Coordinates of C-alpha atoms in Angstrom, one line a residue:
Chain A
X16 CA 71.3 38.4 121.0
X17 CA 73.9 41.0 120.6
X18 CA 75.9 41.3 117.5
X19 CA 79.3 42.6 118.3
X20 CA 81.3 44.0 115.4
X21 CA 84.7 42.6 114.6
X22 CA 86.6 45.8 113.8
X23 CA 89.8 45.2 111.9
X24 CA 89.9 47.9 109.3
X25 CA 87.6 50.1 111.3
X26 CA 89.4 49.5 114.6
X27 CA 90.2 53.1 115.2
X28 CA 87.5 54.7 113.1
X29 CA 85.4 57.0 115.4
X30 CA 87.4 55.8 118.4
X31 CA 87.5 58.6 121.0
X32 CA 90.6 60.7 120.7
X33 CA 91.8 59.0 117.5
X34 CA 93.0 61.5 114.9
X35 CA 94.2 61.1 111.4
X36 CA 97.7 62.4 111.7
X37 CA 100.8 60.2 111.6
X38 CA 101.7 60.8 115.2
X39 CA 98.4 59.2 116.4
X40 CA 98.7 56.5 113.8
X41 CA 102.2 55.5 115.0
X42 CA 101.1 55.7 118.6
X43 CA 98.7 52.9 117.7
X44 CA 101.3 50.8 116.1
X45 CA 101.2 52.4 112.7
X46 CA 103.9 51.6 110.1
X47 CA 105.3 48.8 112.3
X48 CA 103.9 46.4 109.6
X49 CA 105.8 48.3 107.0
X50 CA 109.0 47.5 108.9
X51 CA 108.0 43.9 109.2
X52 CA 107.0 43.7 105.6
X53 CA 110.3 45.1 104.4
X54 CA 112.2 42.4 106.3
X55 CA 109.8 39.6 105.1
X56 CA 110.5 40.5 101.4
X57 CA 108.1 40.8 98.5
X58 CA 107.6 37.2 97.6
X59 CA 106.8 36.3 101.3
X60 CA 104.1 39.0 101.4
X61 CA 102.6 37.8 98.2
X62 CA 102.5 34.3 99.6
X63 CA 100.7 35.4 102.7
X64 CA 98.2 37.4 100.7
X65 CA 97.5 34.3 98.6
X66 CA 97.1 32.2 101.7
X67 CA 94.7 34.7 103.2
X68 CA 92.3 34.1 100.3
X69 CA 91.5 37.8 100.4
X70 CA 89.0 38.8 97.8
X71 CA 88.8 42.2 96.3
X72 CA 86.5 44.6 98.1
X73 CA 85.7 46.9 95.2
X74 CA 82.8 44.9 93.7
X75 CA 83.9 41.9 91.7
X76 CA 85.3 39.9 94.6
X77 CA 88.3 38.6 92.6
X78 CA 91.0 36.9 94.7
X79 CA 93.7 39.5 95.4
X80 CA 96.6 37.0 95.5
X81 CA 95.6 35.6 92.1
X82 CA 95.4 39.2 90.7
X83 CA 98.9 39.8 92.0
X84 CA 100.2 36.5 90.7
X85 CA 99.5 37.5 87.1
X86 CA 102.6 39.7 87.4
X87 CA 105.9 38.3 88.3
X88 CA 108.2 41.2 89.3
X89 CA 111.3 39.0 88.7
X90 CA 110.4 38.4 85.0
X91 CA 108.7 41.6 84.0
X92 CA 111.1 44.0 82.2
X93 CA 108.7 47.0 82.1
X94 CA 107.8 49.1 85.1
X95 CA 105.0 47.8 87.2
X96 CA 102.4 50.2 88.5
X97 CA 99.9 50.0 91.3
X98 CA 96.7 52.1 91.4
X99 CA 94.5 52.5 94.5
X100 CA 90.9 52.7 93.3
X101 CA 89.4 55.3 95.7
X102 CA 86.7 56.3 93.2
X103 CA 84.1 55.0 95.6
X104 CA 80.9 55.8 93.7
X105 CA 78.7 52.7 93.7
X106 CA 75.4 53.9 95.0
X107 CA 74.9 52.6 98.5
X108 CA 78.6 52.5 99.3
X109 CA 80.4 54.8 101.8
X110 CA 83.1 52.6 103.5
X111 CA 86.2 53.9 101.7
X112 CA 85.2 57.5 102.7
X113 CA 85.6 56.5 106.4
X114 CA 89.1 55.1 105.9
X115 CA 90.2 58.1 103.7
X116 CA 88.8 60.7 106.1
X117 CA 89.5 59.1 109.4
X118 CA 92.4 56.8 109.1
X119 CA 94.3 57.6 105.9
X120 CA 97.7 56.2 107.0
X121 CA 96.2 52.7 107.3
X122 CA 95.6 53.0 103.5
X123 CA 99.0 54.4 102.8
X124 CA 100.7 51.7 104.8
X125 CA 98.7 49.0 103.1
X126 CA 99.5 50.6 99.8
X127 CA 103.3 50.8 100.4
X128 CA 103.3 47.2 101.5
X129 CA 101.4 46.1 98.3
X130 CA 103.7 48.2 96.1
X131 CA 106.8 46.7 97.8
X132 CA 105.4 43.2 97.4
X133 CA 105.0 43.7 93.7
X134 CA 108.1 45.6 92.8
X135 CA 106.2 48.9 92.2
X136 CA 108.2 52.1 92.2
X137 CA 105.4 54.5 91.1
X138 CA 101.8 54.3 92.3
X139 CA 98.7 56.5 92.0
X140 CA 95.8 57.0 94.3
X141 CA 92.8 57.7 92.1
X142 CA 90.2 59.5 94.3
X143 CA 86.9 60.9 93.2
X144 CA 86.9 64.7 93.3
X145 CA 83.7 64.8 95.2
X146 CA 85.8 63.9 98.2
X147 CA 86.7 67.5 98.3
X148 CA 88.6 67.2 101.5
X149 CA 89.6 63.6 101.1
X150 CA 92.3 64.2 98.5
X151 CA 93.9 66.9 100.6
X152 CA 93.9 64.5 103.6
X153 CA 95.6 61.9 101.5
X154 CA 98.2 64.3 100.1
X155 CA 98.9 65.5 103.6
X156 CA 99.3 61.9 104.8
X157 CA 101.7 61.1 101.9
X158 CA 103.7 64.2 102.9
X159 CA 103.8 63.0 106.5
X160 CA 104.8 59.5 105.5
X161 CA 107.6 60.9 103.3
X162 CA 108.9 63.1 106.1
X163 CA 109.1 60.1 108.3
X164 CA 111.0 58.0 105.8
X165 CA 108.2 55.6 105.0
X166 CA 107.9 56.8 101.4
X167 CA 110.3 58.2 98.8
X168 CA 113.9 57.2 98.3
X169 CA 115.4 54.3 100.2
X170 CA 112.5 53.6 102.5
X171 CA 113.7 52.9 106.0
X172 CA 117.2 52.3 104.5
X173 CA 115.9 49.2 102.8
X174 CA 117.0 50.4 99.4
X175 CA 113.4 50.4 98.2
X176 CA 112.1 53.6 96.5
X177 CA 108.4 54.4 96.0
X178 CA 106.5 57.5 95.0
X179 CA 102.7 57.8 95.5
X180 CA 100.7 60.6 94.0
X181 CA 97.1 61.5 94.4
X182 CA 95.1 61.9 91.2
X183 CA 91.6 63.4 91.3
X184 CA 88.8 62.2 89.1
X185 CA 86.1 64.5 87.8
X186 CA 82.7 63.1 88.6
X187 CA 82.4 60.1 86.3
X188 CA 81.2 56.8 87.8
X189 CA 82.8 54.8 85.0
X190 CA 86.3 55.7 86.4
X191 CA 85.6 53.0 89.0
X192 CA 85.9 50.4 86.2
X193 CA 89.6 49.6 86.3
X194 CA 90.4 50.1 82.7
X195 CA 88.3 53.2 82.5
X196 CA 90.2 54.5 85.5
X197 CA 93.5 53.8 83.7
X198 CA 92.4 55.7 80.6
X199 CA 91.3 58.6 82.9
X200 CA 94.7 58.5 84.6
X201 CA 96.3 58.7 81.2
X202 CA 94.5 62.0 80.6
X203 CA 91.7 60.7 78.4
X204 CA 88.0 60.1 78.5
X205 CA 87.3 57.2 80.8
X206 CA 86.4 54.7 78.0
X207 CA 86.9 51.2 79.4
X208 CA 89.3 49.0 77.4
X209 CA 88.4 45.7 75.8
X210 CA 89.7 42.6 77.5
X211 CA 91.5 40.8 75.9
X212 CA 94.0 42.1 75.2
X213 CA 94.0 45.0 77.7
X214 CA 94.1 43.2 81.0
X215 CA 95.7 45.6 83.4
X216 CA 98.1 43.0 84.5
X217 CA 99.5 42.9 81.0
X218 CA 98.7 46.2 79.3
X219 CA 97.6 48.6 82.0
X220 CA 98.8 52.1 82.8
X221 CA 101.0 53.3 79.9
X222 CA 100.7 49.8 78.5
X223 CA 102.7 48.4 81.4
X224 CA 101.6 45.7 84.0
X225 CA 99.3 47.4 86.5
X226 CA 97.6 46.3 89.7
X227 CA 94.4 48.1 90.5
X228 CA 93.1 47.5 94.1
X229 CA 90.3 49.0 96.1
X230 CA 90.9 51.0 99.3
X231 CA 89.6 48.4 101.6
X232 CA 91.5 45.6 99.9
X233 CA 94.8 47.5 100.3
X234 CA 94.1 48.1 104.0
X235 CA 93.5 44.4 104.4
X236 CA 97.1 43.7 103.2
X237 CA 98.5 45.5 106.2
X238 CA 96.5 43.2 108.5
X239 CA 97.5 40.1 106.6
X240 CA 101.2 41.0 107.0
X241 CA 100.4 41.5 110.7
X242 CA 98.6 38.3 111.5
X243 CA 99.8 36.0 108.6
X244 CA 97.7 34.7 105.8
X245 CA 96.6 31.5 107.6
X246 CA 95.3 33.4 110.6
X247 CA 93.5 35.9 108.4
X248 CA 91.8 33.1 106.5
X249 CA 90.4 31.9 109.8
X250 CA 88.3 35.0 110.0
X251 CA 85.0 34.7 108.1
X252 CA 84.2 31.6 106.2
X253 CA 86.0 29.4 103.7
X254 CA 86.4 31.2 100.3
X255 CA 84.9 34.3 102.1
X256 CA 87.7 35.2 104.4
X257 CA 88.4 38.3 106.5
X258 CA 86.0 41.0 107.6
X259 CA 83.6 42.9 105.4
X260 CA 82.7 46.5 105.7
X261 CA 79.0 46.8 105.2
X262 CA 77.2 50.1 104.5
X263 CA 73.5 50.2 105.2
X264 CA 71.3 52.9 103.9
X265 CA 67.6 53.5 103.1
X266 CA 64.8 52.5 105.3
X267 CA 66.4 51.3 108.5
X268 CA 66.4 52.8 112.0
X269 CA 70.2 53.0 112.2
X270 CA 71.8 53.3 108.8
X271 CA 75.6 53.4 108.9
X272 CA 78.8 51.4 108.4
X273 CA 79.6 48.2 110.2
X274 CA 82.4 45.6 110.1
X275 CA 81.8 41.9 110.6
X276 CA 83.6 38.7 109.7
X277 CA 82.6 37.8 106.2
X278 CA 79.3 35.8 106.4
X279 CA 79.2 36.0 110.2
X280 CA 75.8 37.7 110.1
X281 CA 72.7 37.2 108.0
X282 CA 70.9 39.9 106.0
X283 CA 68.1 39.7 108.6
X284 CA 70.4 40.1 111.5
X285 CA 72.0 43.1 109.8
X286 CA 68.7 44.8 109.1
X287 CA 66.8 44.0 112.3
X288 CA 69.4 43.5 115.0
X289 CA 72.3 45.7 113.9
X290 CA 70.4 48.4 112.2
X291 CA 67.4 48.4 114.4
X292 CA 64.9 47.2 111.8
X293 CA 62.5 49.2 109.6
X294 CA 61.3 52.6 110.9
X295 CA 57.7 53.8 111.3
X296 CA 56.2 50.4 111.8
X297 CA 56.8 49.6 108.2
X298 CA 57.8 46.2 106.8
X299 CA 60.7 45.2 104.6
X300 CA 59.8 45.1 100.9
X301 CA 63.1 44.9 99.0
X302 CA 66.8 45.1 99.6
X303 CA 69.7 45.6 97.2
X304 CA 72.6 43.8 99.0
X305 CA 75.8 45.0 97.2
X306 CA 75.5 48.4 95.6
X307 CA 72.9 49.5 93.1
X308 CA 74.3 47.3 90.4
X309 CA 73.4 44.2 92.4
X310 CA 70.2 42.4 91.7
X311 CA 67.4 43.3 94.1
X312 CA 66.1 40.8 96.6
X313 CA 62.4 40.6 97.6
X314 CA 61.2 40.2 101.1
X315 CA 59.9 36.6 101.7
X316 CA 62.0 35.0 99.0
X317 CA 63.5 31.6 99.5
X318 CA 66.7 30.7 97.7
X319 CA 68.4 27.4 96.9
X320 CA 71.9 27.7 98.1
X321 CA 74.6 25.1 97.5
X322 CA 76.4 24.2 100.7
X323 CA 78.6 21.4 102.0
X324 CA 76.9 19.0 104.4
X325 CA 78.6 17.3 107.3
X326 CA 79.9 14.6 104.9
X327 CA 81.4 17.2 102.6
X328 CA 78.8 16.6 99.8
X329 CA 77.4 19.6 98.0
X330 CA 73.7 19.9 98.8
X331 CA 70.9 22.4 98.0
X332 CA 69.7 24.1 101.1
X333 CA 66.5 26.3 101.2
X334 CA 67.5 29.7 102.6
X335 CA 65.1 32.5 103.4
X336 CA 66.0 36.1 102.6
X337 CA 66.5 36.9 106.3
X338 CA 68.8 34.0 106.7
X339 CA 71.1 34.8 103.8
X340 CA 74.7 35.1 105.0
X341 CA 76.4 38.4 104.1
X342 CA 79.2 36.9 102.1
X343 CA 80.3 36.6 98.5
X344 CA 79.1 33.0 97.8
X345 CA 75.7 33.2 99.6
X346 CA 74.7 36.4 97.9
X347 CA 75.8 35.0 94.6
X348 CA 73.9 31.9 95.3
X349 CA 70.8 34.0 95.8
X350 CA 71.3 35.4 92.3
X351 CA 72.7 38.8 93.5
X352 CA 76.1 39.8 94.7
X353 CA 78.1 41.1 97.7
X354 CA 79.5 43.7 95.4
X355 CA 80.9 46.7 97.2
X356 CA 79.1 46.1 100.5
X357 CA 76.4 48.7 100.0
X358 CA 73.0 47.5 101.3
X359 CA 70.1 49.6 100.3
X360 CA 66.8 48.8 102.2
X361 CA 63.4 49.7 100.9
X362 CA 60.2 49.5 103.0
X363 CA 56.7 48.6 101.9
X364 CA 55.8 52.2 101.3
X365 CA 58.2 52.4 98.4
X366 CA 57.0 52.2 94.8
X367 CA 59.3 49.8 92.9
X368 CA 58.8 51.6 89.6
X369 CA 60.0 54.8 91.2
X370 CA 63.0 53.2 92.8
X371 CA 64.0 51.6 89.6
X372 CA 63.4 54.8 87.6
X373 CA 65.8 56.5 90.0
X374 CA 68.4 53.8 89.6
X375 CA 68.1 53.9 85.8
X376 CA 68.5 57.6 85.8
X377 CA 71.8 57.1 87.5
X378 CA 73.0 54.7 84.8
X379 CA 71.7 56.8 82.0
X380 CA 73.7 59.7 83.4
X381 CA 76.9 57.6 83.9
X382 CA 77.2 55.5 80.7
X383 CA 80.4 56.5 79.1
X384 CA 78.8 56.3 75.7
X385 CA 81.4 54.1 74.1
X386 CA 79.2 51.0 73.2
X387 CA 76.0 51.5 71.3
X388 CA 73.8 49.0 73.2
X389 CA 74.6 50.8 76.5
X390 CA 74.7 54.4 75.3
X391 CA 71.3 54.1 73.6
X392 CA 69.8 51.5 75.8
X393 CA 70.2 53.2 79.2
X394 CA 68.6 56.3 77.9
X395 CA 65.6 54.3 76.7
X396 CA 65.4 52.6 80.1
X397 CA 65.4 55.9 81.8
X398 CA 62.8 57.4 79.4
X399 CA 60.4 54.4 79.7
X400 CA 60.7 54.2 83.5
X401 CA 60.3 58.0 83.9
X402 CA 57.0 57.8 82.0
X403 CA 55.8 55.0 84.1
X404 CA 56.7 56.9 87.2
X405 CA 55.0 60.0 85.8
X406 CA 51.8 58.1 85.2
X407 CA 52.2 57.9 81.5
X408 CA 53.1 54.2 81.2
X409 CA 52.0 52.0 78.4
X410 CA 50.7 48.4 78.6
X411 CA 53.7 46.8 76.9
X412 CA 56.3 48.9 78.8
X413 CA 57.4 46.2 81.2
X414 CA 58.1 43.9 78.2
X415 CA 59.8 46.7 76.3
X416 CA 62.0 47.4 79.3
X417 CA 63.0 43.8 79.6
X418 CA 63.8 43.7 76.0
X419 CA 66.0 46.7 76.1
X420 CA 67.8 45.5 79.2
X421 CA 68.4 42.0 77.8
X422 CA 70.0 43.6 74.7
X423 CA 72.5 45.6 76.8
X424 CA 73.8 42.9 79.2
X425 CA 76.6 40.9 77.6
X426 CA 77.0 43.2 74.6
X427 CA 79.3 45.9 76.0
X428 CA 83.0 46.3 76.5
X429 CA 82.8 46.6 80.3
X430 CA 80.5 45.4 83.1
X431 CA 78.6 48.7 83.2
X432 CA 76.2 47.2 80.7
X433 CA 75.3 44.4 83.2
X434 CA 75.3 46.9 86.1
X435 CA 72.7 48.9 84.2
X436 CA 70.6 45.9 83.0
X437 CA 70.6 43.8 86.2
X438 CA 68.5 46.2 88.3
X439 CA 65.9 46.5 85.5
X440 CA 65.8 42.7 84.9
X441 CA 65.5 41.9 88.6
X442 CA 63.0 44.6 89.6
X443 CA 60.8 43.6 86.6
X444 CA 61.3 39.9 87.4
X445 CA 60.3 40.2 91.0
X446 CA 57.8 43.1 91.1
X447 CA 56.2 42.9 87.6
X448 CA 52.7 43.1 89.0
X449 CA 53.6 46.4 90.7
X450 CA 54.7 47.9 87.4
X451 CA 51.5 46.7 85.8
X452 CA 49.3 48.1 88.5
X453 CA 51.1 51.4 88.2
X454 CA 50.5 51.5 84.5
X455 CA 46.8 50.6 84.8
X456 CA 46.4 53.4 87.4
X457 CA 47.7 55.8 84.8
X458 CA 47.5 59.6 85.1
X459 CA 47.7 61.7 88.2
X460 CA 46.4 58.8 90.4
X461 CA 49.6 56.8 89.7
X462 CA 51.7 59.3 91.6
X463 CA 49.1 59.5 94.4
X464 CA 50.7 58.3 97.6
X465 CA 54.4 58.1 97.0
X466 CA 57.2 60.5 97.6
X467 CA 58.7 61.1 94.2
X468 CA 62.1 59.6 93.8
X469 CA 62.6 60.7 90.3
X470 CA 63.7 64.0 89.2
Chain B
X21 CA 82.0 89.5 60.1
X22 CA 81.0 86.9 62.7
X23 CA 83.4 85.7 65.3
X24 CA 85.0 82.4 64.4
X25 CA 83.7 79.6 66.5
X26 CA 86.0 77.5 68.7
X27 CA 85.5 73.8 68.0
X28 CA 82.7 72.5 70.2
X29 CA 82.4 75.7 72.1
X30 CA 79.1 77.4 72.1
X31 CA 79.5 81.0 71.0
X32 CA 78.1 81.9 74.4
X33 CA 81.3 80.7 76.2
X34 CA 83.1 83.8 77.1
X35 CA 86.9 83.8 77.6
X36 CA 87.8 83.7 81.2
X37 CA 89.0 87.0 82.7
X38 CA 92.0 87.2 84.9
X39 CA 95.7 86.5 84.6
X40 CA 97.7 83.3 85.0
X41 CA 100.0 84.2 87.9
X42 CA 103.6 82.9 88.3
X43 CA 102.3 81.0 91.3
X44 CA 99.7 79.3 89.2
X45 CA 102.4 78.4 86.6
X46 CA 104.6 76.9 89.4
X47 CA 101.6 74.9 90.8
X48 CA 100.9 73.6 87.3
X49 CA 104.5 72.6 86.7
X50 CA 104.5 70.8 90.0
X51 CA 101.3 68.9 89.0
X52 CA 102.9 67.9 85.7
X53 CA 106.0 66.6 87.4
X54 CA 103.9 64.0 89.1
X55 CA 103.5 62.2 85.8
X56 CA 107.0 61.5 84.7
X57 CA 105.9 58.9 82.1
X58 CA 103.3 61.0 80.3
X59 CA 102.5 64.6 80.9
X60 CA 99.2 64.1 79.2
X61 CA 98.1 62.5 82.4
X62 CA 98.2 66.0 83.9
X63 CA 95.1 67.2 81.9
X64 CA 92.6 66.4 84.7
X65 CA 94.7 68.0 87.5
X66 CA 95.3 71.1 85.3
X67 CA 91.6 71.3 84.5
X68 CA 90.9 71.2 88.2
X69 CA 93.4 73.9 88.8
X70 CA 92.0 76.1 86.1
X71 CA 88.4 75.7 87.2
X72 CA 89.3 76.4 90.8
X73 CA 91.1 79.6 89.8
X74 CA 88.8 81.0 87.1
X75 CA 85.5 79.4 88.0
X76 CA 85.0 77.6 84.8
X77 CA 86.8 76.3 81.7
X78 CA 86.5 78.5 78.7
X79 CA 88.6 78.8 75.5
X80 CA 91.6 80.3 77.3
X81 CA 91.8 77.4 79.7
X82 CA 91.6 74.8 77.0
X83 CA 94.3 76.7 75.0
X84 CA 96.6 77.2 78.0
X85 CA 96.4 73.5 79.1
X86 CA 96.9 72.2 75.6
X87 CA 100.0 74.4 75.1
X88 CA 101.4 73.4 78.5
X89 CA 101.1 69.7 77.8
X90 CA 101.8 69.8 74.0
X91 CA 98.3 68.5 73.1
X92 CA 95.7 69.4 70.6
X93 CA 93.0 71.6 72.1
X94 CA 90.4 69.0 71.3
X95 CA 92.3 66.5 73.6
X96 CA 91.6 68.9 76.5
X97 CA 88.1 70.0 75.4
X98 CA 86.8 66.5 75.0
X99 CA 87.5 65.9 78.7
X100 CA 85.7 69.1 79.7
X101 CA 82.6 67.8 78.0
X102 CA 83.0 64.2 79.3
X103 CA 83.5 64.8 83.0
X104 CA 80.5 66.2 84.8
X105 CA 82.6 68.1 87.4
X106 CA 83.9 70.5 84.7
X107 CA 81.8 73.4 83.5
X108 CA 82.0 75.8 80.5
X109 CA 80.3 78.7 82.1
X110 CA 80.5 80.4 85.5
X111 CA 78.3 79.0 88.2
X112 CA 77.1 80.9 91.2
X113 CA 79.3 82.1 94.0
X114 CA 77.6 79.4 96.1
X115 CA 77.2 76.3 94.1
X116 CA 75.0 73.5 95.6
X117 CA 75.2 69.9 94.4
X118 CA 72.4 67.7 95.8
X119 CA 72.8 63.9 95.6
X120 CA 69.8 62.4 93.7
X121 CA 70.8 58.7 93.8
X122 CA 68.5 56.1 95.4
X123 CA 69.5 56.2 99.1
X124 CA 69.5 60.0 99.2
X125 CA 66.2 60.0 97.2
X126 CA 64.7 57.6 99.8
X127 CA 65.9 60.1 102.4
X128 CA 64.1 63.0 100.8
X129 CA 66.7 64.7 98.5
X130 CA 63.9 65.7 96.2
X131 CA 62.4 67.9 98.9
X132 CA 65.8 69.3 99.7
X133 CA 66.4 70.2 96.1
X134 CA 62.9 71.8 95.8
X135 CA 63.5 73.8 98.9
X136 CA 66.9 75.1 97.7
X137 CA 65.5 75.9 94.3
X138 CA 62.7 77.9 95.8
X139 CA 65.0 79.8 98.2
X140 CA 67.3 80.6 95.4
X141 CA 64.5 81.6 93.1
X142 CA 65.7 79.4 90.3
X143 CA 63.8 78.2 87.3
X144 CA 64.8 75.1 85.2
X145 CA 65.3 75.7 81.5
X146 CA 64.8 72.0 81.0
X147 CA 68.4 71.4 80.1
X148 CA 71.0 69.2 81.9
X149 CA 73.4 71.1 84.1
X150 CA 73.1 73.7 86.8
X151 CA 70.6 76.4 87.2
X152 CA 72.3 79.7 87.9
X153 CA 70.6 82.7 89.6
X154 CA 70.6 85.9 87.6
X155 CA 72.7 87.8 90.1
X156 CA 75.3 85.0 90.0
X157 CA 75.0 84.4 93.7
X158 CA 73.6 80.9 93.6
X159 CA 73.6 77.8 91.4
X160 CA 72.1 74.4 91.9
X161 CA 72.3 71.0 90.3
X162 CA 71.7 67.4 91.0
X163 CA 74.8 65.2 91.5
X164 CA 75.0 61.4 91.4
X165 CA 76.0 59.4 94.5
X166 CA 78.2 61.4 96.8
X167 CA 79.1 58.2 98.8
X168 CA 77.6 59.0 102.2
X169 CA 74.3 57.1 101.8
X170 CA 74.0 56.5 105.6
X171 CA 73.5 60.2 106.3
X172 CA 71.1 61.0 103.5
X173 CA 70.3 63.4 102.0
X174 CA 73.8 64.8 101.4
X175 CA 74.9 67.9 99.5
X176 CA 78.0 69.8 98.6
X177 CA 78.0 73.6 99.0
X178 CA 81.1 74.6 97.0
X179 CA 83.7 72.3 98.6
X180 CA 81.9 71.8 101.9
X181 CA 80.2 68.6 102.5
X182 CA 76.9 68.6 104.4
X183 CA 75.0 65.6 105.7
X184 CA 71.4 65.0 106.6
X185 CA 70.2 68.1 104.8
X186 CA 66.5 68.2 105.3
X187 CA 64.4 71.2 104.4
X188 CA 65.2 73.0 107.7
X189 CA 69.0 72.4 107.3
X190 CA 68.8 73.4 103.6
X191 CA 67.2 76.7 104.6
X192 CA 70.0 77.3 107.2
X193 CA 72.6 76.6 104.6
X194 CA 71.3 79.1 102.2
X195 CA 71.0 81.7 105.0
X196 CA 74.6 80.9 105.8
X197 CA 75.8 82.0 102.4
X198 CA 77.6 85.3 103.2

């Protein structure tokens, strides 16, 4: 059975002859939706986005229409800002990179439409600086759009003014957290703000109402304007509408980025049919389905997922790992999350203690240091996991790890605490025996047959 | 008499050499103009500009940016020490960043790093941050996820992005440093 992609956002990505300049974009219908949107008017666009049931593609999956509805442009007296979060740095995720590098005008058009819909006159595009060419591509695209009258003063003679500026980050993962991003954009250390009261919709950039949306989310707005919210909502599944960009990495034959209607394929189909399965005759051991912050899933697991039966009653259904739908609700039902769409696959040659040590090294490096449980805890997680990986583990280390992780989650200002704790809790919960074996086999023998993943 | 220490600056941080040209001033003013609400927002862009011009951010850079944006020097320096992209000492003419995060590690970034380290003849001093070769030609460090996990392992050589850098490709990349 073939699994044909449904390319909406990625329609032109990698298409032969497609280039990222505005001429090519316009030849393929680019900026026609801006014209349409300007005639529809802001409230109508917001209504369509609401109807589309689009959920944010950055990680949390919050409904975009609801996020926008927190701000009423007709009542707010302060300026309203919009920030595009292009700080793509969740390990396992590389979808926004494709859009920025290969089809930047799609993002710019989606962004202009979203700004127009919400009465925004000044917007920033916060891009991670490791996209060393990406920020130049975006600045160039903005220049092109300006020259063509799609940006700047009196856009297409509609009387609407908008400026978009590119702002480069400087290598800190925490800038992907929206309030950390705002602090960073204000020229400060990216310390996330506490909510309440600092909800971006109320007290965002410069203490004004602010919308922060992911790259993929903003691109979707263009397609919602094109097809209408109801038609968009027919793609995918109820409450999991539209397409989803999936990034697959790790131990698969064909890693890469793919686009499918949300929930149209299962995790098993994605790994075995789309990505060609596990290489070297190996078998699946574990998979992280939504970026490294998502809880790990173990091969062979069966989950109880709540679903509606034919009479519309909610019933528990047993779902095997391979049969898990790649959508928000199914992955949440399995105790993990769809997150940012980054699927990391590990085969049966991989040592789970080493994989987790690698993940915890990442979080130890990236904690902003603001909250004590996280700042101190992530370093201990790294330290303990590194000694296990190095063959110096102690008998009570698994319990100690769990104890430290449990004391981080729920005790921090932002969700980074959970993001750092969840991998530890889930790896330990699902592969505890592997940690114990590794500790028992202490010394040089512990490192015997694995390729070291820790540095 | 000992030299007075700059707040938070190791005494080893040497002032950057070179002049701020009128073109750089103009570029900086243009960057500041992008933040009509608060020019403090321009700290990161100016730090990027400074590092791209002088190779690192030393006491002169901190002072110049603080003055330009009417800030305390600590409000600039605290960003230099927070954001991993910025450095307080010169790196090599060819700076390599190797992604160490899980998908790249599964793809063998550890071997890539070891190959580069050997070719560049670099020894770790056990500290965080980059290793720099004595002749100033090469420097090497690990980086966190570079967002191209499907083509692991990936690296940055200065501003150039390279994918699927196995040991063979790593060797070619070092050889290509002219």
